[in-house]
Coordinates of C-alpha atoms and ligand atoms in Angstrom, one line a residue:
Chain A
X4 CA -22.9 0.0 -25.2
X5 CA -23.8 -2.7 -27.7
X6 CA -27.1 -4.3 -28.3
X7 CA -26.9 -8.0 -28.1
X8 CA -28.0 -8.5 -31.7
X9 CA -25.2 -6.4 -33.0
X10 CA -22.7 -8.4 -31.0
X11 CA -24.1 -11.7 -32.3
X12 CA -23.8 -10.3 -35.8
X13 CA -20.2 -9.2 -35.4
X14 CA -19.5 -12.2 -33.2
X15 CA -16.6 -10.5 -31.4
X16 CA -17.5 -11.1 -27.8
X17 CA -16.6 -13.9 -25.4
X18 CA -19.0 -16.8 -25.8
X19 CA -19.6 -17.4 -22.1
X20 CA -21.2 -14.0 -21.8
X21 CA -23.4 -14.7 -24.9
X22 CA -24.5 -18.0 -23.7
X23 CA -26.4 -16.5 -20.7
X24 CA -27.6 -13.4 -22.5
X25 CA -31.1 -13.0 -23.9
X26 CA -32.1 -11.1 -27.0
X27 CA -33.2 -8.2 -24.9
X28 CA -30.0 -7.9 -22.8
X29 CA -27.4 -5.3 -23.0
X30 CA -23.7 -6.0 -22.4
X31 CA -21.7 -3.1 -21.2
X32 CA -18.1 -2.6 -20.2
X33 CA -17.1 -0.9 -17.0
X34 CA -13.4 -0.2 -17.2
X35 CA -10.6 -0.7 -17.8
X36 CA -10.5 3.1 -17.7
X37 CA -13.3 3.9 -15.3
X38 CA -13.0 6.0 -12.1
X39 CA -15.1 3.6 -10.0
X40 CA -12.9 0.6 -10.7
X41 CA -9.8 2.3 -9.1
X42 CA -7.4 1.0 -11.6
X43 CA -7.5 -1.2 -14.7
X44 CA -10.2 -3.6 -14.0
X45 CA -12.7 -4.5 -16.7
X46 CA -16.2 -5.6 -15.7
X47 CA -18.3 -7.1 -18.4
X48 CA -21.9 -6.7 -17.3
X49 CA -25.0 -8.3 -18.7
X50 CA -27.9 -6.0 -18.1
X51 CA -31.6 -6.5 -18.4
X52 CA -32.9 -3.0 -18.3
X53 CA -31.2 -1.7 -15.2
X54 CA -31.0 -5.0 -13.5
X55 CA -27.7 -6.8 -13.4
X56 CA -27.8 -10.4 -14.6
X57 CA -24.1 -11.2 -14.6
X58 CA -20.9 -9.5 -13.7
X59 CA -17.7 -10.9 -15.2
X60 CA -14.5 -9.4 -14.1
X61 CA -11.7 -9.5 -16.6
X62 CA -8.2 -9.2 -15.3
X63 CA -4.7 -9.0 -16.8
X64 CA -4.4 -5.3 -17.6
X65 CA -1.8 -4.7 -15.0
X66 CA -0.2 -8.1 -14.8
X67 CA 3.5 -7.8 -14.2
X68 CA 4.2 -11.5 -13.5
X69 CA 5.5 -10.8 -10.1
X70 CA 5.7 -14.4 -9.0
X71 CA 7.9 -15.3 -11.9
X72 CA 10.0 -12.1 -11.3
X73 CA 10.5 -13.0 -7.7
X74 CA 12.0 -16.4 -8.7
X75 CA 15.0 -14.5 -10.1
X76 CA 15.4 -12.2 -7.1
X77 CA 17.3 -12.9 -3.9
X78 CA 15.5 -13.1 -0.5
X79 CA 16.4 -9.5 0.2
X80 CA 15.4 -8.2 -3.2
X81 CA 12.0 -9.9 -3.6
X82 CA 10.6 -7.9 -0.7
X83 CA 10.6 -4.7 -2.6
X84 CA 8.5 -6.1 -5.4
X85 CA 5.7 -6.9 -3.0
X86 CA 5.3 -3.2 -2.2
X87 CA 3.9 -2.9 -5.7
X88 CA 1.2 -5.4 -5.1
X89 CA -1.2 -3.8 -2.7
X90 CA 0.5 -0.5 -2.7
X91 CA -1.7 0.9 0.0
X92 CA -0.5 -1.8 2.5
X93 CA 3.1 -1.7 1.3
X94 CA 4.5 -2.0 4.8
X95 CA 2.3 -5.0 5.7
X96 CA 3.3 -6.8 2.5
X97 CA 6.9 -6.3 3.2
X98 CA 6.3 -7.4 6.7
X99 CA 5.0 -10.7 5.5
X100 CA 8.1 -11.4 3.4
X101 CA 10.4 -10.4 6.2
X102 CA 8.5 -12.8 8.5
X103 CA 8.7 -15.6 6.1
X104 CA 12.5 -15.3 5.7
X105 CA 12.9 -15.0 9.4
X106 CA 10.8 -18.1 10.0
X107 CA 12.7 -20.1 7.6
X108 CA 16.1 -19.0 8.9
X109 CA 15.0 -18.9 12.5
X110 CA 16.3 -15.3 12.9
X111 CA 15.5 -13.8 16.3
X112 CA 14.1 -10.3 15.7
X113 CA 14.9 -7.7 18.3
X114 CA 12.0 -6.5 20.4
X115 CA 12.5 -2.9 19.2
X116 CA 12.2 -3.9 15.6
X117 CA 9.0 -5.8 16.3
X118 CA 7.4 -2.8 18.0
X119 CA 8.4 -0.5 15.2
X120 CA 7.0 -2.9 12.6
X121 CA 3.7 -3.3 14.3
X122 CA 3.3 0.5 14.7
X123 CA 4.1 1.0 11.0
X124 CA 1.6 -1.7 10.1
X125 CA -1.1 0.0 12.0
X126 CA -0.2 3.4 10.6
X127 CA -0.4 1.9 7.1
X128 CA -3.8 0.3 7.9
X129 CA -5.1 3.7 9.0
X130 CA -3.7 5.4 5.9
X131 CA -5.3 2.7 3.7
X132 CA -8.7 2.9 5.3
X133 CA -8.6 6.7 5.1
X134 CA -7.9 6.5 1.4
X135 CA -10.6 3.9 0.9
X136 CA -13.1 6.1 2.8
X137 CA -12.4 9.1 0.6
X138 CA -12.4 7.1 -2.7
X139 CA -15.5 5.2 -1.8
X140 CA -17.4 8.4 -1.0
X141 CA -16.2 9.8 -4.3
X142 CA -17.5 6.8 -6.2
X143 CA -20.9 7.5 -4.7
X144 CA -20.9 11.1 -5.8
X145 CA -19.6 12.9 -2.7
X146 CA -16.5 14.7 -3.7
X147 CA -15.3 16.6 -0.6
X148 CA -14.7 13.6 1.7
X149 CA -11.8 12.7 -0.5
X150 CA -10.0 15.9 0.4
X151 CA -10.7 15.5 4.1
X152 CA -9.3 12.0 4.0
X153 CA -6.2 13.1 2.2
X154 CA -5.6 15.9 4.7
X155 CA -5.1 13.4 7.5
X156 CA -3.3 10.9 5.3
X157 CA -0.9 13.6 4.2
X158 CA 0.4 14.0 7.7
X159 CA 0.8 10.2 7.9
X160 CA 2.7 10.1 4.7
X161 CA 5.0 12.8 5.9
X162 CA 5.7 10.8 9.0
X163 CA 6.5 7.8 6.8
X164 CA 8.7 10.0 4.6
X165 CA 10.7 11.2 7.6
X166 CA 11.4 7.6 8.8
X167 CA 11.4 5.5 5.7
X168 CA 12.3 8.0 3.0
X169 CA 9.3 7.3 0.8
X170 CA 5.6 8.0 0.9
X171 CA 4.0 5.0 -0.6
X172 CA 6.4 2.1 -1.5
X173 CA 8.6 2.4 1.6
X174 CA 10.6 -0.8 1.5
X175 CA 11.4 -0.4 5.2
X176 CA 11.2 -3.9 6.4
X177 CA 14.2 -6.2 5.9
X178 CA 14.8 -9.7 7.1
X179 CA 15.8 -9.4 10.7
X180 CA 14.2 -6.1 11.5
X181 CA 13.8 -2.7 9.9
X182 CA 16.2 -0.8 7.6
X183 CA 16.8 2.3 9.7
X184 CA 16.1 3.5 13.2
X185 CA 12.9 5.6 13.2
X186 CA 13.5 9.3 12.8
X187 CA 14.1 11.0 16.2
X188 CA 10.9 12.9 15.8
X189 CA 8.9 9.9 14.9
X190 CA 7.3 9.2 18.3
X191 CA 6.8 12.8 19.0
X192 CA 5.0 13.4 15.7
X193 CA 2.8 10.4 16.0
X194 CA 1.7 11.1 19.6
X195 CA 1.4 14.9 19.5
X196 CA 0.5 15.5 15.9
X197 CA -1.1 12.6 14.1
X198 CA -3.2 10.8 16.8
X199 CA -4.8 14.0 18.2
X200 CA -5.5 15.2 14.6
X201 CA -7.1 12.0 13.6
X202 CA -9.1 11.7 16.7
X203 CA -10.4 15.2 16.4
X204 CA -11.5 14.6 12.8
X205 CA -13.1 11.2 13.1
X206 CA -16.4 12.8 14.1
X207 CA -16.3 14.8 10.9
X208 CA -16.3 11.6 8.9
X209 CA -19.3 10.5 10.7
X210 CA -21.2 13.7 10.2
X211 CA -20.3 14.0 6.6
X212 CA -20.8 10.4 5.4
X213 CA -21.9 7.8 8.0
X214 CA -24.9 9.7 9.2
X215 CA -25.8 11.1 5.8
X216 CA -29.2 9.9 4.7
X217 CA -28.3 9.7 1.0
X218 CA -25.3 7.5 1.7
X219 CA -27.2 5.3 4.1
X220 CA -29.9 4.7 1.6
X221 CA -27.4 3.7 -1.0
X222 CA -25.5 1.2 1.1
X223 CA -28.0 -0.4 3.4
X224 CA -29.1 -3.8 2.3
X225 CA -27.0 -3.5 -0.8
X226 CA -24.6 -6.2 -1.8
X227 CA -25.5 -8.7 0.9
X228 CA -22.9 -11.4 1.5
X229 CA -23.9 -14.1 3.9
X230 CA -21.5 -15.7 6.3
X231 CA -21.5 -19.0 4.4
X232 CA -20.9 -17.3 1.1
X233 CA -18.1 -15.2 2.6
X234 CA -16.4 -18.4 3.7
X235 CA -17.0 -20.3 0.5
X236 CA -15.7 -17.5 -1.7
X237 CA -12.6 -17.3 0.5
X238 CA -13.2 -13.6 1.5
X239 CA -11.1 -12.2 4.2
X240 CA -10.4 -9.1 6.1
X241 CA -13.1 -6.4 6.7
X242 CA -15.2 -7.9 3.9
X243 CA -15.6 -11.2 5.6
X244 CA -15.8 -9.7 9.1
X245 CA -18.7 -7.6 8.0
X246 CA -20.5 -11.0 7.5
X247 CA -19.5 -12.2 10.9
X248 CA -16.6 -14.4 9.9
X249 CA -13.8 -14.6 12.5
X250 CA -10.7 -14.2 10.3
X251 CA -8.4 -11.6 11.7
X252 CA -4.9 -13.1 11.3
X253 CA -3.6 -10.8 14.0
X254 CA -5.8 -12.6 16.5
X255 CA -5.8 -16.1 15.0
X256 CA -2.1 -16.5 14.2
X257 CA -0.4 -13.6 16.0
X258 CA 2.9 -12.5 14.6
X259 CA 5.5 -10.3 16.1
X260 CA 4.0 -8.6 19.2
X261 CA 0.4 -8.8 18.2
X262 CA -0.3 -11.2 21.0
X263 CA 0.9 -8.6 23.5
X264 CA -1.4 -5.8 22.5
X265 CA -5.0 -5.6 23.3
X266 CA -7.5 -4.9 20.6
X267 CA -10.9 -6.1 19.5
X268 CA -11.6 -7.9 16.3
X269 CA -14.4 -5.8 14.8
X270 CA -17.5 -7.7 13.6
X271 CA -20.7 -6.8 12.0
X272 CA -23.4 -9.4 11.1
X273 CA -25.5 -7.7 8.4
X274 CA -23.1 -8.5 5.6
X275 CA -24.3 -5.6 3.5
X276 CA -22.3 -2.6 2.2
X277 CA -23.1 -0.6 5.3
X278 CA -21.6 -3.3 7.5
X279 CA -18.4 -3.4 5.5
X280 CA -18.2 0.3 5.8
X281 CA -18.7 0.3 9.6
X282 CA -16.1 -2.4 10.1
X283 CA -13.5 -0.3 8.4
X284 CA -14.4 2.8 10.3
X285 CA -14.2 0.9 13.6
X286 CA -10.9 -0.7 12.6
X287 CA -9.4 2.8 12.3
X288 CA -10.2 3.3 16.0
X289 CA -8.8 -0.1 16.9
X290 CA -5.6 0.7 15.1
X291 CA -5.4 4.0 16.9
X292 CA -5.6 2.1 20.2
X293 CA -2.9 -0.3 19.2
X294 CA -0.6 2.5 18.3
X295 CA -1.3 4.2 21.6
X296 CA -0.4 1.1 23.5
X297 CA 2.9 0.8 21.7
X298 CA 4.2 4.1 20.7
X299 CA 5.5 5.3 24.2
X300 CA 6.9 1.9 25.1
X301 CA 9.3 1.1 22.2
X302 CA 12.1 -0.7 24.0
X303 CA 15.7 0.3 23.5
X304 CA 18.0 -2.0 21.5
X305 CA 18.9 -2.9 18.0
X306 CA 16.6 -2.2 15.1
X307 CA 18.0 -5.1 13.1
X308 CA 19.3 -8.5 13.9
X309 CA 22.6 -9.5 12.5
X310 CA 22.1 -11.5 9.3
X311 CA 24.3 -13.0 6.7
X312 CA 25.0 -11.0 3.7
X313 CA 23.7 -13.7 1.4
X314 CA 20.5 -15.4 2.6
X315 CA 20.0 -19.0 1.7
X316 CA 16.7 -20.6 2.8
X317 CA 16.9 -24.3 3.7
X318 CA 15.2 -26.8 1.4
X319 CA 11.5 -27.0 2.0
X320 CA 8.2 -25.1 1.8
X321 CA 7.3 -22.1 3.8
X322 CA 4.1 -20.2 4.3
X323 CA 3.5 -17.0 6.1
X324 CA 0.3 -15.0 6.5
X325 CA -0.5 -11.5 7.7
X326 CA -3.5 -9.3 7.9
X327 CA -3.3 -6.5 5.5
X328 CA -5.8 -3.6 5.3
X329 CA -7.8 -5.7 2.9
X330 CA -7.5 -9.2 4.3
X331 CA -5.3 -12.2 4.5
X332 CA -2.1 -12.0 2.5
X333 CA -0.3 -15.4 2.3
X334 CA 3.1 -15.9 0.9
X335 CA 4.2 -19.4 -0.1
X336 CA 7.8 -20.2 -1.0
X337 CA 9.3 -23.4 -2.2
X338 CA 13.0 -23.4 -1.7
X339 CA 15.6 -25.7 -3.2
X340 CA 18.2 -24.4 -0.8
X341 CA 19.5 -21.7 -3.1
X342 CA 19.7 -18.0 -2.9
X343 CA 16.5 -17.4 -4.9
X344 CA 13.1 -19.0 -4.4
X345 CA 12.3 -22.0 -6.6
X346 CA 8.6 -21.1 -6.7
X347 CA 6.7 -18.3 -5.0
X348 CA 3.0 -17.8 -4.7
X349 CA 1.1 -14.9 -3.3
X350 CA -2.4 -15.4 -1.9
X351 CA -3.7 -11.9 -2.2
X352 CA -6.9 -10.7 -0.4
X353 CA -8.2 -8.7 -3.3
X354 CA -8.6 -11.6 -5.7
X355 CA -10.9 -13.6 -3.4
X356 CA -12.8 -10.5 -2.4
X357 CA -13.4 -9.6 -6.0
X358 CA -14.7 -13.1 -6.8
X359 CA -17.8 -12.6 -4.7
X360 CA -18.7 -9.4 -6.7
X361 CA -20.8 -11.3 -9.2
X362 CA -22.7 -13.1 -6.4
X363 CA -23.5 -10.0 -4.3
X364 CA -24.6 -7.8 -7.2
X365 CA -26.7 -10.2 -9.3
X366 CA -30.3 -9.0 -9.4
X367 CA -29.5 -5.6 -8.1
X368 CA -29.5 -2.3 -10.0
X369 CA -26.4 -1.1 -11.8
X370 CA -26.1 1.9 -9.4
X371 CA -25.7 -0.5 -6.5
X372 CA -22.7 -2.1 -8.2
X373 CA -20.6 0.9 -7.4
X374 CA -21.6 0.8 -3.8
X375 CA -20.9 -2.9 -3.5
X376 CA -17.6 -2.5 -5.3
X377 CA -16.6 0.5 -3.3
X378 CA -17.0 -1.2 0.0
X379 CA -15.1 -4.3 -1.1
X380 CA -12.1 -2.0 -1.2
X381 CA -10.4 -3.4 -4.3
X382 CA -6.8 -2.6 -5.2
X383 CA -6.3 -3.8 -8.8
X384 CA -2.5 -4.4 -8.7
X385 CA -3.1 -6.6 -5.8
X386 CA -5.6 -8.7 -7.7
X387 CA -3.5 -8.9 -10.9
X388 CA 0.1 -8.9 -9.6
Chain B
X15 CA -48.7 6.1 12.5
X16 CA -47.5 6.3 9.0
X17 CA -47.6 10.1 8.6
X18 CA -45.7 10.8 11.8
X19 CA -43.1 8.2 10.9
X20 CA -42.8 9.8 7.5
X21 CA -42.4 13.3 8.8
X22 CA -39.8 12.1 11.3
X23 CA -37.8 10.5 8.5
X24 CA -37.9 13.6 6.5
X25 CA -36.7 15.8 9.4
X26 CA -33.9 13.4 10.2
X27 CA -32.9 13.4 6.5
X28 CA -32.8 17.1 6.3
X29 CA -30.9 17.3 9.6
X30 CA -28.3 14.9 8.4
X31 CA -27.8 16.8 5.2
X32 CA -27.5 20.1 7.1
X33 CA -24.9 18.7 9.4
X34 CA -22.8 17.7 6.4
X35 CA -23.3 21.1 4.8
X36 CA -22.3 22.8 8.0
X37 CA -19.0 21.1 7.9
X38 CA -18.4 22.0 4.3
X39 CA -19.4 25.6 5.2
X40 CA -17.0 25.7 8.0
X41 CA -14.0 24.9 5.8
X42 CA -15.3 27.3 3.2
X43 CA -15.0 30.2 5.6
X44 CA -11.8 29.0 7.3
X45 CA -9.2 29.1 4.5
X46 CA -6.3 29.0 7.0
X47 CA -7.0 25.4 7.7
X48 CA -6.6 24.3 4.1
X49 CA -3.2 22.8 3.7
X50 CA -2.7 22.7 -0.1
X51 CA 0.8 23.8 -1.0
X52 CA 1.3 25.0 -4.6
X53 CA 4.4 23.7 -6.1
X54 CA 6.5 25.3 -7.6
X55 CA 5.4 28.6 -6.0
X56 CA 6.7 27.4 -2.7
X57 CA 10.0 26.2 -4.0
X58 CA 11.9 28.6 -1.7
X59 CA 10.4 27.2 1.4
X60 CA 9.8 23.6 0.4
X61 CA 12.0 21.3 2.4
X62 CA 12.1 17.6 1.8
X63 CA 12.6 15.1 4.6
X64 CA 16.3 14.4 5.3
X65 CA 15.9 10.7 4.5
X66 CA 13.8 11.2 1.4
X67 CA 15.1 8.7 -1.2
X68 CA 15.5 10.9 -4.3
X69 CA 18.6 9.5 -6.0
X70 CA 21.8 7.6 -5.2
X71 CA 24.9 9.8 -4.9
X72 CA 28.5 9.2 -4.0
X73 CA 29.8 11.9 -1.7
X74 CA 33.3 13.2 -2.4
X75 CA 35.4 15.2 0.1
X76 CA 37.4 18.3 -0.6
X77 CA 40.4 16.4 -2.0
X78 CA 38.0 14.8 -4.6
X79 CA 38.2 11.5 -2.7
X80 CA 35.4 8.9 -2.2
X81 CA 35.1 5.7 -0.2
X82 CA 34.2 3.3 -3.0
X83 CA 36.5 0.3 -3.2
X84 CA 34.9 -1.1 -6.3
X85 CA 33.7 -4.2 -4.6
X86 CA 30.4 -4.4 -6.7
X87 CA 28.3 -5.3 -3.7
X88 CA 25.8 -2.6 -4.7
X89 CA 25.6 -3.9 -8.2
X90 CA 24.7 -7.4 -6.9
X91 CA 22.2 -6.0 -4.4
X92 CA 20.2 -4.0 -6.9
X93 CA 17.1 -5.8 -7.9
X94 CA 16.7 -4.3 -11.3
X95 CA 20.3 -3.7 -12.5
X96 CA 20.4 0.1 -12.1
X97 CA 24.0 0.0 -11.1
X98 CA 27.0 -1.0 -13.1
X99 CA 30.5 -0.8 -11.5
X100 CA 33.4 -0.9 -14.0
X101 CA 36.6 -1.7 -12.2
X102 CA 40.2 -1.3 -13.0
X103 CA 43.5 -2.2 -11.4
X104 CA 45.6 0.4 -9.8
X105 CA 49.3 -0.1 -9.2
X106 CA 50.0 1.1 -5.7
X107 CA 53.2 2.4 -4.1
X108 CA 54.8 -1.1 -3.5
X109 CA 54.1 -2.1 -7.1
X110 CA 51.1 -4.3 -6.1
X111 CA 47.9 -4.5 -8.2
X112 CA 44.8 -3.2 -6.4
X113 CA 41.2 -3.3 -7.5
X114 CA 39.6 0.1 -7.8
X115 CA 36.5 1.7 -9.3
X116 CA 36.9 3.1 -12.7
X117 CA 33.3 4.1 -13.4
X118 CA 30.3 3.8 -11.1
X119 CA 27.4 4.0 -13.5
X120 CA 24.0 4.6 -12.0
X121 CA 20.8 4.6 -14.0
X122 CA 18.3 6.9 -12.3
X123 CA 15.7 6.1 -14.9
X124 CA 15.5 2.5 -13.8
X125 CA 16.1 3.0 -10.1
X126 CA 13.1 2.3 -7.8
X127 CA 14.7 4.0 -4.7
X128 CA 14.6 0.8 -2.7
X129 CA 17.8 1.6 -0.8
X130 CA 19.2 -1.9 -1.0
X131 CA 22.4 -0.7 -2.5
X132 CA 23.0 1.7 0.4
X133 CA 22.4 -1.2 2.8
X134 CA 24.8 -3.4 0.9
X135 CA 27.8 -1.0 0.6
X136 CA 30.4 -2.1 3.2
X137 CA 32.2 1.3 3.2
X138 CA 29.1 3.6 3.1
X139 CA 30.4 5.1 -0.1
X140 CA 27.0 5.9 -1.5
X141 CA 23.9 7.4 0.0
X142 CA 20.5 8.7 -0.8
X143 CA 20.1 12.3 -1.6
X144 CA 16.8 14.1 -1.1
X145 CA 16.7 15.8 -4.5
X146 CA 13.5 15.3 -6.4
X147 CA 13.4 17.5 -9.5
X148 CA 14.6 14.9 -12.0
X149 CA 12.9 15.8 -15.2
X150 CA 15.2 16.1 -18.1
X151 CA 14.5 16.4 -21.9
X152 CA 16.4 13.2 -22.7
X153 CA 16.4 10.0 -20.8
X154 CA 20.1 9.4 -21.5
X155 CA 20.8 12.3 -19.2
X156 CA 19.5 10.1 -16.3
X157 CA 22.4 7.7 -16.8
X158 CA 25.0 9.1 -14.4
X159 CA 28.5 8.5 -13.4
X160 CA 28.8 8.7 -9.7
X161 CA 32.5 9.0 -9.1
X162 CA 33.9 12.3 -10.2
X163 CA 36.5 12.8 -12.9
X164 CA 40.0 12.1 -11.5
X165 CA 38.7 11.1 -8.1
X166 CA 40.4 8.4 -6.1
X167 CA 39.7 6.3 -3.0
X168 CA 40.2 7.9 0.4
X169 CA 43.3 6.8 2.3
X170 CA 42.6 4.1 4.8
X171 CA 39.4 2.8 3.3
X172 CA 39.6 -0.9 2.7
Ligands
SF4_402 S1 18.0 2.3 -4.8 FE1 17.5 0.2 -5.3 S2 16.9 0.2 -7.4 FE2 18.0 2.1 -7.0 S3 20.2 1.6 -7.5 FE3 19.9 1.2 -5.3 S4 19.4 -1.0 -5.2 FE4 19.1 -0.3 -7.3
SF4_403 S1 29.6 1.9 -3.9 FE1 30.0 0.6 -2.1 S2 29.1 -1.4 -2.7 FE2 29.3 -0.2 -4.5 S3 31.2 -0.8 -5.4 FE3 31.6 1.0 -4.2 S4 32.3 0.3 -2.2 FE4 31.3 -1.5 -3.3

């Protein structure tokens, strides 16, 4: 921690921070190595006593120049890179890429593959929300929830491992379908092991965290994001839905078989941290219901459409969006007709959700920053790419 | 009334804390439900999933024969250049030249286990093995040659 006078004397800090700081203010760094930022995010915070005057996120610590990298990769290869963006929704990112290539080449995806993809997406969403739940509770000082969340998630990663061969960066979706048929025990394990386990444990989450008075006091009326602000900051996913914005891509622009399944778009109107928390907890239940509708009805057939060995997208611009566990992921590709994209751009949910952090924490205490940030569910490699 | 409200709030708070503690206490007294496995103590019983992507291998049969034609599809499919196929020309029985694999070099240290090379191989000559203990003292030991010494292509594989 530096006192503002020392910084002015040494003149080493960024001027924009200094311009707004008074002589009595402190400027502190949270991150890049801080457990509450879940990765290498650097927050430069101007404090007046304990009150936050300004939060300036600094990015770039894990920049891997993915968009540029993808320009030299073929349309089969660039998919695997996106698993490393938001690694907790790796399946869903891959799904977006596969959908984009299919849309551009007008590939008909077999029904079986569509079912498998959607089930995998929802399993990923549950896994991601479970991890968020544990990590967020840990940020706020409760350590045990982390282990309970990982207990259920462990079974899920084992199921993924059986079918996709990897636990986190699966690279299972390919243009035209999925890479392999699901493991023969896949359906059995999901229906008889995972879903009953998760359902029997959800009440534990509620007892342990949701109903806990300390937790409630820390998140209620903290980090309020109004509906207008959520829209103008471009927030998406559970963050925006907690403020009452209708933005579920699965409902608005259904892809694959999302228009055939029945599920509710979860809303809250309060817009505070508690609302964001509740939206995610309810989304877990919605995902469970989606999986239950599909898992026993996977049709027979091919798991992959026949595609050419070398994929060439026609000349033009293509955009595809999906709903990841964090919000809307958009992929924009400009093709010159070759085997690699001319330009590729990812619209990641984390970046927009982070941008409202300054707005929702200004004027609150520094302890509330962690609660607000925890419920935004930031994954730093997704923001930085 | 203020005092009643206040007392109610306090009781609720204590109750909610007690519920949480009860859960923690339950797992404290039920060790059996704890699932942590301690590696490497469980090495004898640890079984990886069949499809686990641990490394790329090239299976050879009893006659030291493999199915690789040296077509370099896998090399082209790999997103990060982990595979290098060095080809040679064999003279077959009728005196014709035929392309064959000389060295199939695989860099485990660069591989991201994406499985695209396996997808691309037209003859299924390579596959993923579910080994996972890859730590070695020197990274050069992770550069492997997949085709065995003196191996040749199986009869009938084109
Ligand atoms: S698994 Fe992927 S990264 Fe590894 S060698 Fe094959 S194509 Fe390359
Ligand atoms: S391993 Fe398969 S893809 Fe690679 S060179 Fe041999 S035959 Fe071709």
